[in-house]
Amino acid sequence: MVPLSYYLVLSAILFSLGVAGFIFKRNLVTLFMSVELMLNAVNLSFVALSYYFRQLDGQIFVFFVMVVAAAEAAVGLAIIISVFRNRQTLNVDEISRLKL
Amino acid sequence: MNFLELIWMIPLFPAAGAVAMLLFGKKMPNWLVSIICPGMVFTSFLVSVGAVYQLSSLPERQFEKILYSWVPGASFQMANGQLSNLGADWGFLLDPLSSIMILVVTGVGFLIHVYATGYMSHEGGFYRFFGYLNLFMFSMLTLVLANNYLLLFVGWEGVGVCSYLLIGFYFHKKSASDAGKKAFIANRVGDAGVVLGMFTMLATFGSIRYTNVIAQAGSGNFHIGDAAITAITLLLFIGVTGKSAQVPLYVWLPDAMEGPTPVSALIHAATMVTAGVYLMVRSNILYVLSPDTMAVVAGVGAFTAIFAATIGIAQYDIKRVLAYSTVSQLGYMVLACGVGAFGAGVFHLMTHAFFKALLFLGAGSVIHAMSGEQDMRKMGGLAKKIPYTHATFLVAALAIIGTPLFSGFFSKDEILWRAFISPVGSGILLYGVALITAGLTAFYIWRLMFMTFYGESRVDHHAAHHLHESPPVMTIPLMVLAVLSLAGGWIGWPTVLGGSNHLEHWLEPVLGPGAKILEEHAAHGEHAHSTEYMLMALSVIVAFSGLSLAYYFFIKNRAAGDSIAQKFSGVQKLLENKYYVDEVYNAVFVRGMVMNGGEALSKFDARVIDGGVNGVAWFTRLTSTASMWWDKWIVDGAVRLTALVVNLTSYPARILQTGRVQLYAFSILTGLLIFFSYYLFK
């Protein structure tokens, strides 16, 4: 039986990796993947805590998060493609204005 | 049927014809046009006859029909301080004077329409011609049937326009379009007089309706020689000199012969040019109240009569001779008005309409026969070739010179007699001038006859080949007019010759009040009948001496005529060139006034008018510059100040908005860390 703290530590590590990726990476797709990583880190802690407390609420939340993430991926990738088409770059430093 | 109620339709029929020609004429075949247009005039003639017949049974012999109030009563102040209403109606007045006019206009007009269907049959613009003619009939009938001076003026201008259109009918010919313009401009001068006369009339009488004006003038409030009335009559007379071709505005009438011959007959001989005489007779009571004007009118009339007659004897164009003859005969009518013989003026107007229309239509028939030749030097001996034209022309020629029993005899002798006993001016002098004119008339008309119809033929070979009598559609109107020229004068058979002068009695309601004033104030003694017989005999002798002289010079002894012409070649040349009046007018008015005046006007325009406009523009620019400065610095400044304040205060907020997503994320992270560390290390 793996104690709860292991899961939570792993989740914290994954989340921190996501945050670090989001802040330090320059590619928009990488940023996007970092966001996914953060979401899944949270998902992990949800599932772990749900198991620990013997309640299903957390697992249902995970489904919601996954659905939102999927929707976000669809919309987000579309936006990324559109941005690339218009600016021929995905460097986030260069995409600081909404106006072209 | 009550024709009197229908008099407003008399001008309407030809108007309908004109409108029909305007709208559909182009697509109509000529035969249909030849039915519609003369038909409309004939309908008017029938209604006129009916109306006049019914008028004769009315006791007061006056009928007024007001269709509607045209210029409703605008109140204005008269010269004497009273208030009055300017009320001009679209109303028609049928009285003895207008009844004679409408019968002559529609009757002669119809005959000329019929004639024209033959004369114009080979011409282009057939429907256009008849449309104009019908429009002319409408205007002329409006003129003579109007019940006020304003409506009269509508017709007056209308006939002027039609005259212009018809003189310039062959508009591709420069001389024709120039003649049209000349007629229009010369008449404009006269029209200005009529308008001013109308205004003065309004200021004096407070009305321009005939019945009001006549009642006011006869009321005794105005004494003989009243300055206002002299002004009115003189101003109206300026219009008369324009329309009725008197010196000095007669110059347009001879040039008007550029129009087709039926037009010359209808407008420039029989009807339109008599409008001036009609106006004077219509205002006869005003004229008798102003002896000064009467003297001017008589003088101008007599001078015009002899002046035009002398020009007439030296012209070679058959239509020009008749044109000057018309001017001269109009001079007679004006002279008649000037000596107070308004009835005689109307009488001569009527007989002249018959025989002058006949002369012109006869001349048209001659020109038709000669394939367009108008120079009498290339005619001669035509009597046998065109017998009907010759016979009818002969009647007219006898009528115009005043052969006893012919219409011209009665009307002309009445004028001569009334000039002799004239209450104004020097009667003997006026009589002398008129008598000499009668001799000259006989001379030039018979010169025309001899050169055209008698003697040896000078027709060139080409024209002789085509020489032909005109078709019946042209000769029948000639015959009808010939009968009228012969018998038309019988209704004015003078009392001294055992007649009863129906015309004088018929016109009594119109001329009576004026005649009474004239009689009261002009002391003329009794004249024996023997004097009248003597004068008649004298004028007949003078006329026949003129005729014989013409015979001597142009048939019997042409060499004598030529040698006299050689001897007085200066005079001959002066007459042939019409006293150089056209040249003088050209130099003084056209070049002098129009061109030099035009230069002065252009300077005035450039300096004063443009200066004014430029001044206004400069001022506008000045104020707009000030306005612009205010707008730019004060209004815009306030707006920009607001913007600046917002801009400055928003600066701190703006620097946070870098647009860098990662910076935002980092800020959030930092904030979270600070937040958590606060709780952790509290």
PDB file of N, CA and C in Angstrom, chain A residues 19 22-23 25-26 31 92 96, chain B residues 658-662 665-666 669:
ATOM      1  N   VAL A  19       4.511  24.099 -14.362  1.00  0.00           N
ATOM      2  CA  VAL A  19       4.646  25.550 -14.168  1.00  0.00           C
ATOM      3  C   VAL A  19       5.953  26.024 -14.758  1.00  0.00           C
ATOM      4  N   PHE A  22       5.813  26.117 -18.380  1.00  0.00           N
ATOM      5  CA  PHE A  22       4.973  27.218 -18.885  1.00  0.00           C
ATOM      6  C   PHE A  22       5.715  28.546 -18.847  1.00  0.00           C
ATOM      7  N   ILE A  23       6.521  28.693 -17.778  1.00  0.00           N
ATOM      8  CA  ILE A  23       7.187  29.985 -17.617  1.00  0.00           C
ATOM      9  C   ILE A  23       8.444  30.071 -18.464  1.00  0.00           C
ATOM     10  N   LYS A  25       9.640  27.937 -21.134  1.00  0.00           N
ATOM     11  CA  LYS A  25       9.685  27.545 -22.545  1.00  0.00           C
ATOM     12  C   LYS A  25       9.162  28.689 -23.410  1.00  0.00           C
ATOM     13  N   ARG A  26       9.589  28.698 -24.724  1.00  0.00           N
ATOM     14  CA  ARG A  26       9.174  29.774 -25.602  1.00  0.00           C
ATOM     15  C   ARG A  26       8.182  29.319 -26.671  1.00  0.00           C
ATOM     16  N   LEU A  31       4.176  25.260 -24.384  1.00  0.00           N
ATOM     17  CA  LEU A  31       3.388  25.892 -23.332  1.00  0.00           C
ATOM     18  C   LEU A  31       2.073  25.152 -23.144  1.00  0.00           C
ATOM     19  N   VAL A  92       6.614  32.699 -28.279  1.00  0.00           N
ATOM     20  CA  VAL A  92       5.630  33.405 -27.473  1.00  0.00           C
ATOM     21  C   VAL A  92       6.071  34.833 -27.159  1.00  0.00           C
ATOM     22  N   SER A  96       3.053  39.173 -28.635  1.00  0.00           N
ATOM     23  CA  SER A  96       2.650  39.918 -27.456  1.00  0.00           C
ATOM     24  C   SER A  96       1.500  40.871 -27.743  1.00  0.00           C
TER      25      SER A  96
ATOM     26  N   THR B 658       1.878  43.998 -20.853  1.00  0.00           N
ATOM     27  CA  THR B 658       2.939  43.803 -21.824  1.00  0.00           C
ATOM     28  C   THR B 658       2.519  42.910 -22.958  1.00  0.00           C
ATOM     29  N   GLY B 659       1.511  42.092 -22.706  1.00  0.00           N
ATOM     30  CA  GLY B 659       1.100  41.153 -23.745  1.00  0.00           C
ATOM     31  C   GLY B 659       1.905  39.860 -23.673  1.00  0.00           C
ATOM     32  N   ARG B 660       2.848  39.768 -22.733  1.00  0.00           N
ATOM     33  CA  ARG B 660       3.644  38.530 -22.639  1.00  0.00           C
ATOM     34  C   ARG B 660       2.985  37.590 -21.653  1.00  0.00           C
ATOM     35  N   VAL B 661       2.490  36.500 -22.169  1.00  0.00           N
ATOM     36  CA  VAL B 661       1.712  35.572 -21.383  1.00  0.00           C
ATOM     37  C   VAL B 661       2.530  35.016 -20.232  1.00  0.00           C
ATOM     38  N   GLN B 662       3.799  34.743 -20.517  1.00  0.00           N
ATOM     39  CA  GLN B 662       4.640  34.095 -19.507  1.00  0.00           C
ATOM     40  C   GLN B 662       4.915  35.015 -18.331  1.00  0.00           C
ATOM     41  N   ALA B 665       1.967  34.823 -16.192  1.00  0.00           N
ATOM     42  CA  ALA B 665       1.993  33.563 -15.443  1.00  0.00           C
ATOM     43  C   ALA B 665       2.996  33.644 -14.297  1.00  0.00           C
ATOM     44  N   PHE B 666       4.137  34.260 -14.596  1.00  0.00           N
ATOM     45  CA  PHE B 666       5.164  34.394 -13.565  1.00  0.00           C
ATOM     46  C   PHE B 666       4.676  35.265 -12.424  1.00  0.00           C
ATOM     47  N   LEU B 669       2.365  33.304 -10.319  1.00  0.00           N
ATOM     48  CA  LEU B 669       3.122  32.332  -9.530  1.00  0.00           C
ATOM     49  C   LEU B 669       3.764  33.032  -8.339  1.00  0.00           C
TER      50      LEU B 669
END
